[in-house]
XYZ file of C-alpha atoms in Angstrom:
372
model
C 93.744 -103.523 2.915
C 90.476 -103.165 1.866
C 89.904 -100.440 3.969
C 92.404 -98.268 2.761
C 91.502 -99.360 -0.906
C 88.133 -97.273 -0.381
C 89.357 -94.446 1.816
C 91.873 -93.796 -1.454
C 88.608 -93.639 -3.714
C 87.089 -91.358 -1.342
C 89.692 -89.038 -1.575
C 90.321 -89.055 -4.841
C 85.963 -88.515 -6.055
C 86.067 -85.628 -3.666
C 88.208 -83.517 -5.397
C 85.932 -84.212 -8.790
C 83.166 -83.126 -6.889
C 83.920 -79.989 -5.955
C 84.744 -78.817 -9.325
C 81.239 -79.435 -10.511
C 78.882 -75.902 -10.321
C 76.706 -75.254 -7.939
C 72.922 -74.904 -9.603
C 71.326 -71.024 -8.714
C 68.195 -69.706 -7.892
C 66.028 -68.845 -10.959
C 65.268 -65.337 -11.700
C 61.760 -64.107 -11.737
C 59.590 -63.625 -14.697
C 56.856 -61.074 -15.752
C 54.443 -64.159 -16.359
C 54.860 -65.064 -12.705
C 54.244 -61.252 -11.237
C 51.070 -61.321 -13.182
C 50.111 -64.591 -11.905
C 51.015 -63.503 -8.339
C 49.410 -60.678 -8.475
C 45.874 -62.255 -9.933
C 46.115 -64.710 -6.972
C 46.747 -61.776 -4.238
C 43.712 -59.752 -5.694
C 41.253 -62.921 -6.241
C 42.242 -63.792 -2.596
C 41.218 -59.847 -1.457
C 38.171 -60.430 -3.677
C 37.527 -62.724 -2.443
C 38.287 -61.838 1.101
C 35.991 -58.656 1.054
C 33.408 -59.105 -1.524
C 30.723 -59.853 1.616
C 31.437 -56.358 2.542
C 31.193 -54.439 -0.652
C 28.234 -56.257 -2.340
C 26.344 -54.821 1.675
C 27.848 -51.640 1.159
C 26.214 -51.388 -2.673
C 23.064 -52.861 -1.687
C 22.795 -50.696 0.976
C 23.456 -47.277 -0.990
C 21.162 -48.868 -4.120
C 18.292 -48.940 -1.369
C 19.004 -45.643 -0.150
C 18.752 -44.072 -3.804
C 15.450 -45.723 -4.264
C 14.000 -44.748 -1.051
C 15.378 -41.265 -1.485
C 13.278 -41.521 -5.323
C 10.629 -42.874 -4.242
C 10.277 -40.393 -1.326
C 10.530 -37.555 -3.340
C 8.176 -38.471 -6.349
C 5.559 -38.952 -3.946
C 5.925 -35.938 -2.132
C 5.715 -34.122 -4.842
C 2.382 -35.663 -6.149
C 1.710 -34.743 -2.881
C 2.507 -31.084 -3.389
C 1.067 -31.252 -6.736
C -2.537 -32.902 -5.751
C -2.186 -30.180 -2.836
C -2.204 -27.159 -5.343
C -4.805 -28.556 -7.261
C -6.845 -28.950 -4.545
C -6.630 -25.476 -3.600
C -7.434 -24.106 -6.655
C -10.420 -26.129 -7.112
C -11.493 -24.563 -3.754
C -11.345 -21.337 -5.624
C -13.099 -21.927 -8.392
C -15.846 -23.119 -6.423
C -16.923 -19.627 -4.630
C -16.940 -17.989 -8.545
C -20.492 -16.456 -9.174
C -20.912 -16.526 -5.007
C -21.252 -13.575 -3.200
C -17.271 -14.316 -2.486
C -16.383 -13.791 -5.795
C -15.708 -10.060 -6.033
C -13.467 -10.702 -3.022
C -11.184 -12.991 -4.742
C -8.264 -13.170 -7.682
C -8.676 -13.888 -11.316
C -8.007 -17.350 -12.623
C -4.618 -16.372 -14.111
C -3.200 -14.760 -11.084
C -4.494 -17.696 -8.963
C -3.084 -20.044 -11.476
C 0.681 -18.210 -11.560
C 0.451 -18.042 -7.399
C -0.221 -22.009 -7.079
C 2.641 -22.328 -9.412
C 5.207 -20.038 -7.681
C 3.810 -21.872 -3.883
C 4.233 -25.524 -5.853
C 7.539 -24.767 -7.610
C 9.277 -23.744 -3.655
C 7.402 -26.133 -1.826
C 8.639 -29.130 -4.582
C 12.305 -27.411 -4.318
C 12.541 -27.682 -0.934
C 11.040 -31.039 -0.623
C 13.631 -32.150 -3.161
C 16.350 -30.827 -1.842
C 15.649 -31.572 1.925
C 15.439 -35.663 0.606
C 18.498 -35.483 -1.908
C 20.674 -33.683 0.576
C 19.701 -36.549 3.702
C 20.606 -39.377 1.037
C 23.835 -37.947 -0.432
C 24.703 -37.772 3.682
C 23.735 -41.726 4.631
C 25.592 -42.912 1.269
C 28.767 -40.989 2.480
C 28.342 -42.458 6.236
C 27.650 -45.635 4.277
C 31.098 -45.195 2.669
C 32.754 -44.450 6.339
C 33.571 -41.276 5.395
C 34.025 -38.972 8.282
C 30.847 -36.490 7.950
C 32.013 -34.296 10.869
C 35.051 -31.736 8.974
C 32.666 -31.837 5.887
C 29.820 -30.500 8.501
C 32.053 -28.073 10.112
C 33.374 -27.000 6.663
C 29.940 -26.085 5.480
C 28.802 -24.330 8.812
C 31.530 -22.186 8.122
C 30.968 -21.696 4.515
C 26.802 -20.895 5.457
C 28.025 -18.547 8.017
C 30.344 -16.412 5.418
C 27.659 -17.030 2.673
C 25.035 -15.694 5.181
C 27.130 -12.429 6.220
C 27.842 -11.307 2.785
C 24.456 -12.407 1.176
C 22.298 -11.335 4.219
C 19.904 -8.809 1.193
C 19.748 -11.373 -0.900
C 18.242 -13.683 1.650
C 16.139 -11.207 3.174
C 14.695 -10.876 -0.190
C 14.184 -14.318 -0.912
C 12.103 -14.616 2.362
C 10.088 -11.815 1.754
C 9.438 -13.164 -1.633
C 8.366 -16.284 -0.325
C 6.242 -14.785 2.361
C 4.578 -12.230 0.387
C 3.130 -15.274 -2.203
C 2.113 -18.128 0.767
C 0.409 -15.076 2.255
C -0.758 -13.618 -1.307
C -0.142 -10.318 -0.754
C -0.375 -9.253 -4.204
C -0.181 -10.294 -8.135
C 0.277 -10.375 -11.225
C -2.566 -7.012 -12.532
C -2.775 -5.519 -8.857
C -2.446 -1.859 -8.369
C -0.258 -1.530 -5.410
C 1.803 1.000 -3.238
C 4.987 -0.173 -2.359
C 5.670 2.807 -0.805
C 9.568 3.020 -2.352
C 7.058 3.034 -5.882
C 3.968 2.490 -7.209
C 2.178 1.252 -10.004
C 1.043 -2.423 -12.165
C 2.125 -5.344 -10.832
C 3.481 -7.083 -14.148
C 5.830 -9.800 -12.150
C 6.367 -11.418 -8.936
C 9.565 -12.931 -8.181
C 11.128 -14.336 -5.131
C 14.054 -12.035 -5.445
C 12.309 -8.432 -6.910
C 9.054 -7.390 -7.611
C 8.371 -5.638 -11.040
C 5.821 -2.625 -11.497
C 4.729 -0.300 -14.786
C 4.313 3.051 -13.043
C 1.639 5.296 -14.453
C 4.478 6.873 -17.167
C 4.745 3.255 -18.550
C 8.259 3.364 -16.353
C 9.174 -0.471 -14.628
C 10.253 -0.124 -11.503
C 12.603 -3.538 -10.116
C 11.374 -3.182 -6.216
C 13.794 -5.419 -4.425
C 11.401 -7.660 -2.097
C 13.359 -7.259 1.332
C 13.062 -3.420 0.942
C 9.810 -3.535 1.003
C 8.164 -1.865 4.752
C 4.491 -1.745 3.422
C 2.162 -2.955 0.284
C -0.788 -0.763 -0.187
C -3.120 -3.278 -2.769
C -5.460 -1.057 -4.336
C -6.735 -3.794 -6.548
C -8.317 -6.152 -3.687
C -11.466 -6.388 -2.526
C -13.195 -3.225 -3.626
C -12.596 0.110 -4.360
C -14.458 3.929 -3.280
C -14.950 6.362 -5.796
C -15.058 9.455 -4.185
C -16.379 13.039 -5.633
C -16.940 16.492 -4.074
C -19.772 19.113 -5.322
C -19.204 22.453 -4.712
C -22.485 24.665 -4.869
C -23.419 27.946 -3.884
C -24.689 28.072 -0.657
C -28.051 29.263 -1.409
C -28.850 26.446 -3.243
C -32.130 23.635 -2.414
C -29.986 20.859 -0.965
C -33.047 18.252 -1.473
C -33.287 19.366 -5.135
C -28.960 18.640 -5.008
C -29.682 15.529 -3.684
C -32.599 14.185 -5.662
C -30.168 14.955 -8.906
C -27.674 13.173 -7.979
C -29.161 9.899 -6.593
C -30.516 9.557 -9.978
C -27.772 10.320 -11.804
C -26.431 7.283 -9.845
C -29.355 5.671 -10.892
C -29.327 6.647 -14.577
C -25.439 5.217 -14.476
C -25.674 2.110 -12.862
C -28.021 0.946 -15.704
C -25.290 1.771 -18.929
C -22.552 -0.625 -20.095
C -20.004 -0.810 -18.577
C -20.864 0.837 -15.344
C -23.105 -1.832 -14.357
C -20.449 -4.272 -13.601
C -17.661 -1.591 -12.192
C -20.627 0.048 -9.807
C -21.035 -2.490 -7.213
C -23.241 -0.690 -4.823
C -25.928 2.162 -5.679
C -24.508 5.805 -5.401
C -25.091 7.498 -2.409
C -24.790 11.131 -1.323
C -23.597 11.184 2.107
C -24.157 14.962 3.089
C -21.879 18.042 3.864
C -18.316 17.387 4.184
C -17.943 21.504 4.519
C -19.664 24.425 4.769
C -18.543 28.125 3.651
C -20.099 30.962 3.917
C -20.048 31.274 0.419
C -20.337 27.996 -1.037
C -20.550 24.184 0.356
C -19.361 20.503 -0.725
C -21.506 17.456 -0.850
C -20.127 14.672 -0.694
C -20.570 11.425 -3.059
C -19.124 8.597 -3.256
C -19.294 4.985 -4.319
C -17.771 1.009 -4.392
C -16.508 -0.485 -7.097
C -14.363 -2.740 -8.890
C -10.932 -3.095 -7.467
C -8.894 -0.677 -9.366
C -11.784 0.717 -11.381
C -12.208 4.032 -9.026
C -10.536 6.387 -11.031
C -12.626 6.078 -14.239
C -15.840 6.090 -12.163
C -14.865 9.332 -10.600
C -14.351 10.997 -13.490
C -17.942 9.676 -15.141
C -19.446 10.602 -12.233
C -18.005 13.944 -11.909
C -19.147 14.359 -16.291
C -22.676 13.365 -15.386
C -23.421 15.388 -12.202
C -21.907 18.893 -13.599
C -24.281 18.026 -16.537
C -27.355 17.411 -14.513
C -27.002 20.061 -12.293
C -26.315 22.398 -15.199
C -29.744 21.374 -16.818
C -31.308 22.282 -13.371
C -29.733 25.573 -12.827
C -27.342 25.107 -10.298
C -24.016 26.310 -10.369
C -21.036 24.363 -9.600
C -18.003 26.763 -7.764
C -14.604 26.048 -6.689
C -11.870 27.958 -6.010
C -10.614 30.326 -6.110
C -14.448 31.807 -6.018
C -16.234 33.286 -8.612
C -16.478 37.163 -8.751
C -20.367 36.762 -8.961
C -20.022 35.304 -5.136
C -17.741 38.571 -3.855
C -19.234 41.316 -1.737
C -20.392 44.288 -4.110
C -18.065 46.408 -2.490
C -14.774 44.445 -3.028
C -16.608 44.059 -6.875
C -16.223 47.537 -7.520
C -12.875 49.339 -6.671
C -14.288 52.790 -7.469
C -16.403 52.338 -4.152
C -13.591 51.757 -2.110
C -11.080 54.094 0.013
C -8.100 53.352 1.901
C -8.022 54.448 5.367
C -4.554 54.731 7.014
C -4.394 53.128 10.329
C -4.049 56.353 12.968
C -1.196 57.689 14.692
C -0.454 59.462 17.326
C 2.981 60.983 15.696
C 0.283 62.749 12.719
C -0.056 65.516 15.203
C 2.758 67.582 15.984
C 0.980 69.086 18.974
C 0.614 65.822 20.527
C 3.204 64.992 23.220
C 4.356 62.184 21.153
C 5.524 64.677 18.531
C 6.811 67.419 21.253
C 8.833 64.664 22.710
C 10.943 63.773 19.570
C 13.662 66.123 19.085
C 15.403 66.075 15.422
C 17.987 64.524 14.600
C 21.103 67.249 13.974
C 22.818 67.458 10.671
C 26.333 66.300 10.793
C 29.054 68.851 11.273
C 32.334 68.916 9.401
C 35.870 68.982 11.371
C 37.680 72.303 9.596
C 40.349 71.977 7.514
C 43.975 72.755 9.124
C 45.566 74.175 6.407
């Protein structure tokens, strides 16, 4: 009886509790995304944070090598130049030192050698660390490598002048070819060198016109302005005249020169008369010449020239040229009235000749009648 006493409240508490709702799930928040998410990226913080504290140590110690590198290589380059120009300075007053550049253009060629060496330097140690910091970074070198092969190639084809002149450029200063004040021929032009580039070279021509030479079109530099220079002159004289007495004038002419400002310093050797460069048989030339300063012949020429026509004019001796002087023609050709013209001979002059008997005339031309 009992029994079915408690199966009847069993029954009857079922139905009660399956009218009562069922709880649901809970709907997310923004509060808890946040939170999840500053858990997830502590835990891949904390995950990697070994392996990107080595990867930043490892580029900070490339940047400082690469720095550190570079600032003393270019001390290096720096002490380098120095050095060289103290060399330099050392051989002024020597016997060396009409054989070498002025201060200034020394000065402005260690500059322009300094300035490309410290360029390249730089950019040879930049360009290696920008390349380990991107391999640091596991960044696949090899399409950037290929990209800019390809890129140097085009560059290369359609900029070919402009490096050939930048090679030249550099060539011609390690190798000091010329500078800054030279004279030089550059065969396309000539004149002053007023600037050296690495790219074009600029000269005043003798007008006052600049000329922008291009460096890579550039076959041959004459340098008129290195070393030393010959002055050259040629005397003219009658040929009758005492070539010792010639001679003895002009050596001291030379003599009389070489002791005046500013000669002395632009004559570097005594003048010197080296003989007949021709003979006429009218006239002759003697020849003179002298070394100078670099780019100083032209003015002693002309001096020269000034001082010899005096002196030989105070001695009596005539200076000719040509074309000759009428005192030097035969008296004949001198005086027309004394000469004739004689026709050359022939043999058709005499009709009895069998040149002339040979020849028959020519007949006049005959008109056709007129049909009327």
């Amino acid at each position: 009886m009992s029994h079915m006493k408690g199966l009847a409240v069993f029954w009857s508490a079922a139905p009660a509790a399956d009218a009562t709702p069922t709880p649901t799930p809970s709907t997310p928040t923004p509060l808890k995304d946040a939170q999840e998410s500053a858990t997830n990226a502590a835990g891949w913080v904390e995950e990697n944070w070994s392996t990107w504290l080595s990867i930043g140590l490892r580029i900070a110690l490339i940047l400082v090598i690469a720095f550190v590198l570079r600032t003393v290589v270019r001390r290096a380059i720096t002490k380098l130049i120095e050095r060289m120009n103290r060399t330099a300075q050392a051989v002024d007053g020597t016997a060396l030192a009409g054989l070498l550049v002025n201060a200034e253009r020394r000065r402005q060629r260690s500059a322009a050698i300094g300035s490309v060496l410290r360029s390249v330097a730089s950019f040879l140690i930049m360009g290696t660390a920008a390349l380990m910091i991107l391999s640091t970074l596991q960044i696949n070198l090899a399409p950037l490598l290929a990209s800019a092969g390809v890129a140097g190639v085009a560059i290369g084809f359609g900029a070919r002048n402009l490096v050939t002149d930048f090679l030249s450029g550099v060539f011609m200063i390690l190798e000091d070819q010329y500078g800054v004040g030279d004279s030089i021929d550059a065969g396309v032009a000539s004149g002053e060198v007023i600037e050296v580039g690495l790219r074009v070279t600029k000269l005043r021509g003798d007008n006052g016109e600049i000329w922008y030479v291009r460096n890579g079109e550039v076959k041959r530099i004459g340098n008129l302005s290195q070393g030393w220079a010959t002055a050259g002159v040629d005397v003219q004289i009658r040929a009758d005249e005492d070539l010792e007495q010639v001679r003895a004038l002009i050596t001291q002419v030379g003599v009389d020169m070489a002791k005046e400002e500013p000669w002395n310093e632009r004559l570097w050797e005594p003048i010197e008369v080296l003989g007949l460069d021709a003979v006429y048989l009218d006239s002759m030339v003697v020849k003179v010449t002298a070394r100078t300063m670099p780019g100083k012949a032209l003015g002693v020429e002309r001096e020269l020239r000034w001082r010899i026509k005096k002196a030989l004019d105070e001695a009596g001796i005539r200076i000719v040229g040509r074309p000759l002087d009428p005192d030097l023609q035969p008296e004949d050709a001198a005086n027309p009235a004394t000469t004739t013209t004689v026709a050359a001979p022939s043999a058709l002059s005499n009709p009895d000749s069998p040149q002339s008997l040979a020849t028959t005339p020519i007949p006049p031309p005959t008109t056709p009648p007129v049909q009327k």
